[in-house]
Structure formats: structure tokens, C-alpha cells
Amino acid sequence: MKGAFAFDSAPFAVHPNDERRALTAISNAIRSGASKIEIEREIEKYFQDRKTGQEFIKYQIYLFRSYFNRQYSIIKNCWILSKTSTNGVEFITIFSGRTSIDTILYHCMHIYASREYNQATQLMRAKKKSWPVFRIQFHQFESGALWEGRASIGESPDYLLERADATLSKGLDPTSSITWRPKLIPKDPGETWHGMRHPS
């Protein structure tokens, strides 16, 4: 991790070379099972061994947390699949915003089937791909245009796929949970179909 400080006491990841070393060190730490708090302790120990003042250590920890949150705790414009029940909203899974809507819907179809269909129905669906029909309902404006940023999945209206900004509550700590803020539904485009899926 010391490479993130230019092997001295430079501000955390301030230089492109330092940032590259920081990313490598953090990735290696995460793969080995280290939490965000454990990485912070390593940073603190590094500066304590250098007899650094506590205020400067706090400053470096602050820089690390800010960087970590930008890199690992927040993902903008992703896709969230959730289910609403009497117990509230259940997070199911998250997809990269760079993934095509058709690929995401394909995965959602299998997730829904594994959760809602009994094994006999799943077998028949594998044998006859069109049975039973898998329903997808995009958000529809009054003009008839469909917005791909939100869709009901399957026969149950409780499954919702939506564009959102997601945040991990505790970074990559194993006890973290994902919260998300759905994208606002845009104005009805009327006859402007760019970026919309035309109703079939």
C-alpha cells in the first residue's frame, strides 16, 4: 500500500502512478479477503511506523475513504432487479449499466423462473422455450411510447427491473448491503422515439 503514497508521505493516490499502485494494492487486499477497515488499519500502521502525526494520518485515511467510495462503493446508472413483498422491497441482483437490455432480460427470465416456477414447470420451459410465456412490461407513457428504464418482470407485478444509482453501505465489507435510488421517469416523449422502445 505504501506505493499509493509515492513510497513516502504524498497524499493518497494523488499521482497517476500512485493511483495505479493503489488500485493494485486494494484489489490484492480484497482478493485476499481484507475489508475496508483492515486496509485502513494498514495505512494507519504504515504512517505510525514513520512516526507521523495523528492529524496527518486522519487526513490520509480520509483521502483513502473518499477514493475507495468512488471506486468501489458507488455505481451509477446500473440495473437493479428487486421484488416487493409484505416485508418490503427485496434486492435480488445488480447488472452493469453497460450490459444490453436484451442480455439483462434474458438473465431476469432465468432468475424469475428459478424463484417462481416449480421444477416440473422449469423442465417444460427448458424443453419448450416458449412455455410458459415470459412477460415483460416496460413503463408506458400516455402517448404509447415505452421507456426501457423500468419494467415489470414475469407474471407477477412484484418483480421490478429499473435503472438506478446503487451504493454499498460499508464498501466491500461482507456485511454490506446495497441501497439504490431509481432514475426518475422522464417526460412523455410524445412522437419522439429516440432511446425508447416502440410499442409492438
PDB file of C-alpha atoms in Angstrom:
ATOM      1  CA  MET A   1       0.000   0.000   0.000  1.00  0.00           C
ATOM      2  CA  LYS A   2       2.947   2.343   0.547  1.00  0.00           C
ATOM      3  CA  GLY A   3       3.205   2.785  -3.222  1.00  0.00           C
ATOM      4  CA  ALA A   4      -0.092   4.703  -3.050  1.00  0.00           C
ATOM      5  CA  PHE A   5       1.814   7.380  -1.110  1.00  0.00           C
ATOM      6  CA  ALA A   6       4.748   7.516  -3.579  1.00  0.00           C
ATOM      7  CA  PHE A   7       6.643   5.299  -1.093  1.00  0.00           C
ATOM      8  CA  ASP A   8       6.791   8.318   1.199  1.00  0.00           C
ATOM      9  CA  SER A   9       4.097  10.632   2.584  1.00  0.00           C
ATOM     10  CA  ALA A  10       2.439  12.008  -0.550  1.00  0.00           C
ATOM     11  CA  PRO A  11      -1.365  12.394  -0.476  1.00  0.00           C
ATOM     12  CA  PHE A  12      -3.102   9.105  -1.225  1.00  0.00           C
ATOM     13  CA  ALA A  13      -3.198   8.260  -4.975  1.00  0.00           C
ATOM     14  CA  VAL A  14      -2.514  11.885  -5.923  1.00  0.00           C
ATOM     15  CA  HIS A  15      -0.317  10.963  -8.908  1.00  0.00           C
ATOM     16  CA  PRO A  16      -1.376   8.584 -11.741  1.00  0.00           C
ATOM     17  CA  ASN A  17       1.453   6.186 -10.825  1.00  0.00           C
ATOM     18  CA  ASP A  18       0.386   6.275  -7.180  1.00  0.00           C
ATOM     19  CA  GLU A  19      -3.218   5.639  -8.182  1.00  0.00           C
ATOM     20  CA  ARG A  20      -2.200   2.653 -10.288  1.00  0.00           C
ATOM     21  CA  ARG A  21      -0.291   1.211  -7.349  1.00  0.00           C
ATOM     22  CA  ALA A  22      -3.242   1.978  -5.046  1.00  0.00           C
ATOM     23  CA  LEU A  23      -5.667   0.101  -7.301  1.00  0.00           C
ATOM     24  CA  THR A  24      -3.339  -2.896  -7.434  1.00  0.00           C
ATOM     25  CA  ALA A  25      -2.837  -2.936  -3.658  1.00  0.00           C
ATOM     26  CA  ILE A  26      -6.559  -2.577  -2.911  1.00  0.00           C
ATOM     27  CA  SER A  27      -7.505  -5.258  -5.440  1.00  0.00           C
ATOM     28  CA  ASN A  28      -4.943  -7.671  -3.976  1.00  0.00           C
ATOM     29  CA  ALA A  29      -6.182  -6.949  -0.459  1.00  0.00           C
ATOM     30  CA  ILE A  30      -9.810  -7.540  -1.444  1.00  0.00           C
ATOM     31  CA  ARG A  31      -8.961 -10.805  -3.210  1.00  0.00           C
ATOM     32  CA  SER A  32      -7.194 -11.996  -0.071  1.00  0.00           C
ATOM     33  CA  GLY A  33     -10.338 -11.276   1.965  1.00  0.00           C
ATOM     34  CA  ALA A  34      -9.370  -7.967   3.585  1.00  0.00           C
ATOM     35  CA  SER A  35     -12.123  -5.495   4.448  1.00  0.00           C
ATOM     36  CA  LYS A  36     -12.065  -1.746   4.019  1.00  0.00           C
ATOM     37  CA  ILE A  37     -11.425  -1.306   7.760  1.00  0.00           C
ATOM     38  CA  GLU A  38      -8.444  -3.680   7.620  1.00  0.00           C
ATOM     39  CA  ILE A  39      -6.950  -1.692   4.737  1.00  0.00           C
ATOM     40  CA  GLU A  40      -7.383   1.490   6.781  1.00  0.00           C
ATOM     41  CA  ARG A  41      -5.509  -0.145   9.662  1.00  0.00           C
ATOM     42  CA  GLU A  42      -2.635  -0.987   7.337  1.00  0.00           C
ATOM     43  CA  ILE A  43      -2.465   2.649   6.226  1.00  0.00           C
ATOM     44  CA  GLU A  44      -2.540   3.807   9.831  1.00  0.00           C
ATOM     45  CA  LYS A  45       0.236   1.364  10.772  1.00  0.00           C
ATOM     46  CA  TYR A  46       2.346   2.499   7.813  1.00  0.00           C
ATOM     47  CA  PHE A  47       2.316   6.119   9.000  1.00  0.00           C
ATOM     48  CA  GLN A  48       2.646   5.233  12.672  1.00  0.00           C
ATOM     49  CA  ASP A  49       5.850   3.347  11.812  1.00  0.00           C
ATOM     50  CA  ARG A  50       7.056   6.562  10.180  1.00  0.00           C
ATOM     51  CA  LYS A  51       6.283   8.496  13.396  1.00  0.00           C
ATOM     52  CA  THR A  52       3.671  10.574  11.573  1.00  0.00           C
ATOM     53  CA  GLY A  53       1.322  12.868  13.499  1.00  0.00           C
ATOM     54  CA  GLN A  54      -2.234  11.686  14.140  1.00  0.00           C
ATOM     55  CA  GLU A  55      -3.855  14.561  12.255  1.00  0.00           C
ATOM     56  CA  PHE A  56      -1.925  13.731   9.091  1.00  0.00           C
ATOM     57  CA  ILE A  57      -2.867  10.066   9.457  1.00  0.00           C
ATOM     58  CA  LYS A  58      -6.547  11.069   9.717  1.00  0.00           C
ATOM     59  CA  TYR A  59      -6.130  13.153   6.570  1.00  0.00           C
ATOM     60  CA  GLN A  60      -4.657  10.217   4.640  1.00  0.00           C
ATOM     61  CA  ILE A  61      -7.439   7.914   5.883  1.00  0.00           C
ATOM     62  CA  TYR A  62      -9.972  10.498   4.698  1.00  0.00           C
ATOM     63  CA  LEU A  63      -8.377  10.554   1.234  1.00  0.00           C
ATOM     64  CA  PHE A  64      -8.410   6.747   1.116  1.00  0.00           C
ATOM     65  CA  ARG A  65     -12.080   6.553   2.116  1.00  0.00           C
ATOM     66  CA  SER A  66     -13.075   9.122  -0.493  1.00  0.00           C
ATOM     67  CA  TYR A  67     -11.159   7.267  -3.183  1.00  0.00           C
ATOM     68  CA  PHE A  68     -12.453   3.857  -2.080  1.00  0.00           C
ATOM     69  CA  ASN A  69     -16.060   5.051  -2.091  1.00  0.00           C
ATOM     70  CA  ARG A  70     -15.699   6.448  -5.610  1.00  0.00           C
ATOM     71  CA  GLN A  71     -14.123   3.260  -6.911  1.00  0.00           C
ATOM     72  CA  TYR A  72     -15.924   0.514  -5.033  1.00  0.00           C
ATOM     73  CA  SER A  73     -18.968   1.744  -3.105  1.00  0.00           C
ATOM     74  CA  ILE A  74     -20.984   3.608  -5.736  1.00  0.00           C
ATOM     75  CA  ILE A  75     -22.116   2.501  -9.181  1.00  0.00           C
ATOM     76  CA  LYS A  76     -24.113   4.918 -11.280  1.00  0.00           C
ATOM     77  CA  ASN A  77     -26.644   4.103 -13.966  1.00  0.00           C
ATOM     78  CA  CYS A  78     -26.777   0.379 -13.231  1.00  0.00           C
ATOM     79  CA  TRP A  79     -29.736  -2.018 -13.361  1.00  0.00           C
ATOM     80  CA  ILE A  80     -31.431  -3.333 -10.201  1.00  0.00           C
ATOM     81  CA  LEU A  81     -33.801  -6.292 -10.078  1.00  0.00           C
ATOM     82  CA  SER A  82     -35.976  -6.323  -6.953  1.00  0.00           C
ATOM     83  CA  LYS A  83     -39.182  -7.833  -5.619  1.00  0.00           C
ATOM     84  CA  THR A  84     -41.819  -6.151  -3.481  1.00  0.00           C
ATOM     85  CA  SER A  85     -43.488  -8.213  -0.757  1.00  0.00           C
ATOM     86  CA  THR A  86     -45.315  -7.675   2.528  1.00  0.00           C
ATOM     87  CA  ASN A  87     -41.879  -7.494   4.184  1.00  0.00           C
ATOM     88  CA  GLY A  88     -40.726  -4.634   1.968  1.00  0.00           C
ATOM     89  CA  VAL A  89     -38.522  -4.475  -1.118  1.00  0.00           C
ATOM     90  CA  GLU A  90     -36.068  -7.340  -1.595  1.00  0.00           C
ATOM     91  CA  PHE A  91     -32.859  -6.753  -3.542  1.00  0.00           C
ATOM     92  CA  ILE A  92     -32.255  -9.633  -5.942  1.00  0.00           C
ATOM     93  CA  THR A  93     -29.329  -8.692  -8.173  1.00  0.00           C
ATOM     94  CA  ILE A  94     -27.485  -5.886  -9.921  1.00  0.00           C
ATOM     95  CA  PHE A  95     -26.334  -5.548 -13.548  1.00  0.00           C
ATOM     96  CA  SER A  96     -23.774  -3.223 -15.095  1.00  0.00           C
ATOM     97  CA  GLY A  97     -25.228  -0.250 -16.920  1.00  0.00           C
ATOM     98  CA  ARG A  98     -23.087  -1.233 -19.907  1.00  0.00           C
ATOM     99  CA  THR A  99     -24.971  -4.513 -20.315  1.00  0.00           C
ATOM    100  CA  SER A 100     -27.564  -4.528 -23.109  1.00  0.00           C
ATOM    101  CA  ILE A 101     -31.221  -4.583 -22.084  1.00  0.00           C
ATOM    102  CA  ASP A 102     -31.783  -7.805 -24.071  1.00  0.00           C
ATOM    103  CA  THR A 103     -28.993  -9.603 -22.184  1.00  0.00           C
ATOM    104  CA  ILE A 104     -30.351  -8.371 -18.852  1.00  0.00           C
ATOM    105  CA  LEU A 105     -33.882  -9.512 -19.671  1.00  0.00           C
ATOM    106  CA  TYR A 106     -32.515 -12.930 -20.625  1.00  0.00           C
ATOM    107  CA  HIS A 107     -30.903 -13.273 -17.181  1.00  0.00           C
ATOM    108  CA  CYS A 108     -34.015 -11.910 -15.456  1.00  0.00           C
ATOM    109  CA  MET A 109     -36.074 -14.584 -17.177  1.00  0.00           C
ATOM    110  CA  HIS A 110     -33.935 -17.351 -15.654  1.00  0.00           C
ATOM    111  CA  ILE A 111     -33.817 -15.696 -12.226  1.00  0.00           C
ATOM    112  CA  TYR A 112     -37.596 -15.353 -12.204  1.00  0.00           C
ATOM    113  CA  ALA A 113     -38.098 -18.949 -13.349  1.00  0.00           C
ATOM    114  CA  SER A 114     -35.779 -20.347 -10.670  1.00  0.00           C
ATOM    115  CA  ARG A 115     -37.674 -18.453  -7.952  1.00  0.00           C
ATOM    116  CA  GLU A 116     -41.287 -18.734  -9.120  1.00  0.00           C
ATOM    117  CA  TYR A 117     -41.649 -21.935 -11.173  1.00  0.00           C
ATOM    118  CA  ASN A 118     -41.698 -25.438  -9.701  1.00  0.00           C
ATOM    119  CA  GLN A 119     -39.239 -27.959 -11.103  1.00  0.00           C
ATOM    120  CA  ALA A 120     -41.780 -29.518 -13.462  1.00  0.00           C
ATOM    121  CA  THR A 121     -42.517 -26.116 -14.994  1.00  0.00           C
ATOM    122  CA  GLN A 122     -38.807 -25.354 -15.271  1.00  0.00           C
ATOM    123  CA  LEU A 123     -38.259 -28.654 -17.084  1.00  0.00           C
ATOM    124  CA  MET A 124     -41.074 -27.938 -19.533  1.00  0.00           C
ATOM    125  CA  ARG A 125     -39.706 -24.451 -20.114  1.00  0.00           C
ATOM    126  CA  ALA A 126     -36.258 -25.883 -20.867  1.00  0.00           C
ATOM    127  CA  LYS A 127     -37.845 -28.376 -23.264  1.00  0.00           C
ATOM    128  CA  LYS A 128     -40.197 -25.882 -24.925  1.00  0.00           C
ATOM    129  CA  LYS A 129     -38.635 -22.451 -24.666  1.00  0.00           C
ATOM    130  CA  SER A 130     -41.910 -20.673 -25.387  1.00  0.00           C
ATOM    131  CA  TRP A 131     -43.759 -22.348 -22.488  1.00  0.00           C
ATOM    132  CA  PRO A 132     -44.900 -20.668 -20.336  1.00  0.00           C
ATOM    133  CA  VAL A 133     -44.758 -17.209 -21.948  1.00  0.00           C
ATOM    134  CA  PHE A 134     -42.397 -14.878 -20.075  1.00  0.00           C
ATOM    135  CA  ARG A 135     -43.942 -11.421 -19.786  1.00  0.00           C
ATOM    136  CA  ILE A 136     -42.061  -8.105 -19.764  1.00  0.00           C
ATOM    137  CA  GLN A 137     -43.935  -4.839 -19.406  1.00  0.00           C
ATOM    138  CA  PHE A 138     -41.957  -1.637 -19.920  1.00  0.00           C
ATOM    139  CA  HIS A 139     -43.161   1.636 -18.427  1.00  0.00           C
ATOM    140  CA  GLN A 140     -45.695   3.064 -20.875  1.00  0.00           C
ATOM    141  CA  PHE A 141     -46.400   6.763 -21.396  1.00  0.00           C
ATOM    142  CA  GLU A 142     -49.786   8.138 -22.341  1.00  0.00           C
ATOM    143  CA  SER A 143     -48.540   8.613 -25.910  1.00  0.00           C
ATOM    144  CA  GLY A 144     -47.863   4.894 -26.153  1.00  0.00           C
ATOM    145  CA  ALA A 145     -44.065   5.191 -26.043  1.00  0.00           C
ATOM    146  CA  LEU A 146     -42.275   2.683 -23.835  1.00  0.00           C
ATOM    147  CA  TRP A 147     -39.377   3.619 -21.545  1.00  0.00           C
ATOM    148  CA  GLU A 148     -36.755   0.907 -21.133  1.00  0.00           C
ATOM    149  CA  GLY A 149     -35.568   2.308 -17.800  1.00  0.00           C
ATOM    150  CA  ARG A 150     -38.257   0.445 -15.848  1.00  0.00           C
ATOM    151  CA  ALA A 151     -40.041  -2.859 -16.462  1.00  0.00           C
ATOM    152  CA  SER A 152     -42.235  -5.380 -14.669  1.00  0.00           C
ATOM    153  CA  ILE A 153     -40.794  -8.880 -14.970  1.00  0.00           C
ATOM    154  CA  GLY A 154     -42.764 -12.118 -15.355  1.00  0.00           C
ATOM    155  CA  GLU A 155     -46.369 -12.838 -14.472  1.00  0.00           C
ATOM    156  CA  SER A 156     -46.036 -11.238 -11.053  1.00  0.00           C
ATOM    157  CA  PRO A 157     -46.071  -7.409 -10.955  1.00  0.00           C
ATOM    158  CA  ASP A 158     -43.913  -7.587  -7.830  1.00  0.00           C
ATOM    159  CA  TYR A 159     -40.682  -8.059  -9.806  1.00  0.00           C
ATOM    160  CA  LEU A 160     -39.226  -4.770 -10.993  1.00  0.00           C
ATOM    161  CA  LEU A 161     -36.182  -4.064 -13.169  1.00  0.00           C
ATOM    162  CA  GLU A 162     -35.087  -0.429 -13.094  1.00  0.00           C
ATOM    163  CA  ARG A 163     -32.224   1.921 -13.868  1.00  0.00           C
ATOM    164  CA  ALA A 164     -30.689   3.266 -10.663  1.00  0.00           C
ATOM    165  CA  ASP A 165     -27.645   4.579  -8.818  1.00  0.00           C
ATOM    166  CA  ALA A 166     -26.532   1.987  -6.257  1.00  0.00           C
ATOM    167  CA  THR A 167     -24.425   2.286  -3.101  1.00  0.00           C
ATOM    168  CA  LEU A 168     -22.786  -0.289  -0.843  1.00  0.00           C
ATOM    169  CA  SER A 169     -23.470   0.582   2.798  1.00  0.00           C
ATOM    170  CA  LYS A 170     -20.000  -0.445   4.034  1.00  0.00           C
ATOM    171  CA  GLY A 171     -17.899  -0.613   0.906  1.00  0.00           C
ATOM    172  CA  LEU A 172     -16.745  -4.162   0.156  1.00  0.00           C
ATOM    173  CA  ASP A 173     -17.211  -5.345   3.723  1.00  0.00           C
ATOM    174  CA  PRO A 174     -19.021  -8.736   3.682  1.00  0.00           C
ATOM    175  CA  THR A 175     -21.801  -7.286   5.853  1.00  0.00           C
ATOM    176  CA  SER A 176     -22.570  -4.530   3.320  1.00  0.00           C
ATOM    177  CA  SER A 177     -25.999  -4.188   1.792  1.00  0.00           C
ATOM    178  CA  ILE A 178     -26.984  -2.456  -1.441  1.00  0.00           C
ATOM    179  CA  THR A 179     -29.300   0.525  -1.454  1.00  0.00           C
ATOM    180  CA  TRP A 180     -30.379   2.246  -4.646  1.00  0.00           C
ATOM    181  CA  ARG A 181     -32.039   5.368  -5.975  1.00  0.00           C
ATOM    182  CA  PRO A 182     -34.140   4.705  -9.088  1.00  0.00           C
ATOM    183  CA  LYS A 183     -33.773   7.006 -12.071  1.00  0.00           C
ATOM    184  CA  LEU A 184     -36.622   9.475 -12.431  1.00  0.00           C
ATOM    185  CA  ILE A 185     -39.129   8.626 -15.142  1.00  0.00           C
ATOM    186  CA  PRO A 186     -38.545  11.104 -17.998  1.00  0.00           C
ATOM    187  CA  LYS A 187     -41.242  13.208 -19.577  1.00  0.00           C
ATOM    188  CA  ASP A 188     -43.513  11.613 -22.146  1.00  0.00           C
ATOM    189  CA  PRO A 189     -41.563  11.937 -25.429  1.00  0.00           C
ATOM    190  CA  GLY A 190     -44.740  12.021 -27.469  1.00  0.00           C
ATOM    191  CA  GLU A 191     -43.779  11.250 -31.049  1.00  0.00           C
ATOM    192  CA  THR A 192     -40.044  11.336 -30.266  1.00  0.00           C
ATOM    193  CA  TRP A 193     -38.971   7.709 -30.141  1.00  0.00           C
ATOM    194  CA  HIS A 194     -35.192   8.122 -29.788  1.00  0.00           C
ATOM    195  CA  GLY A 195     -33.978   5.995 -26.885  1.00  0.00           C
ATOM    196  CA  MET A 196     -37.383   4.401 -26.449  1.00  0.00           C
ATOM    197  CA  ARG A 197     -38.747   1.030 -27.402  1.00  0.00           C
ATOM    198  CA  HIS A 198     -41.685   1.454 -29.766  1.00  0.00           C
ATOM    199  CA  PRO A 199     -44.754  -0.482 -28.648  1.00  0.00           C
ATOM    200  CA  SER A 200     -45.238  -3.654 -30.653  1.00  0.00           C
TER     201      SER A 200
END
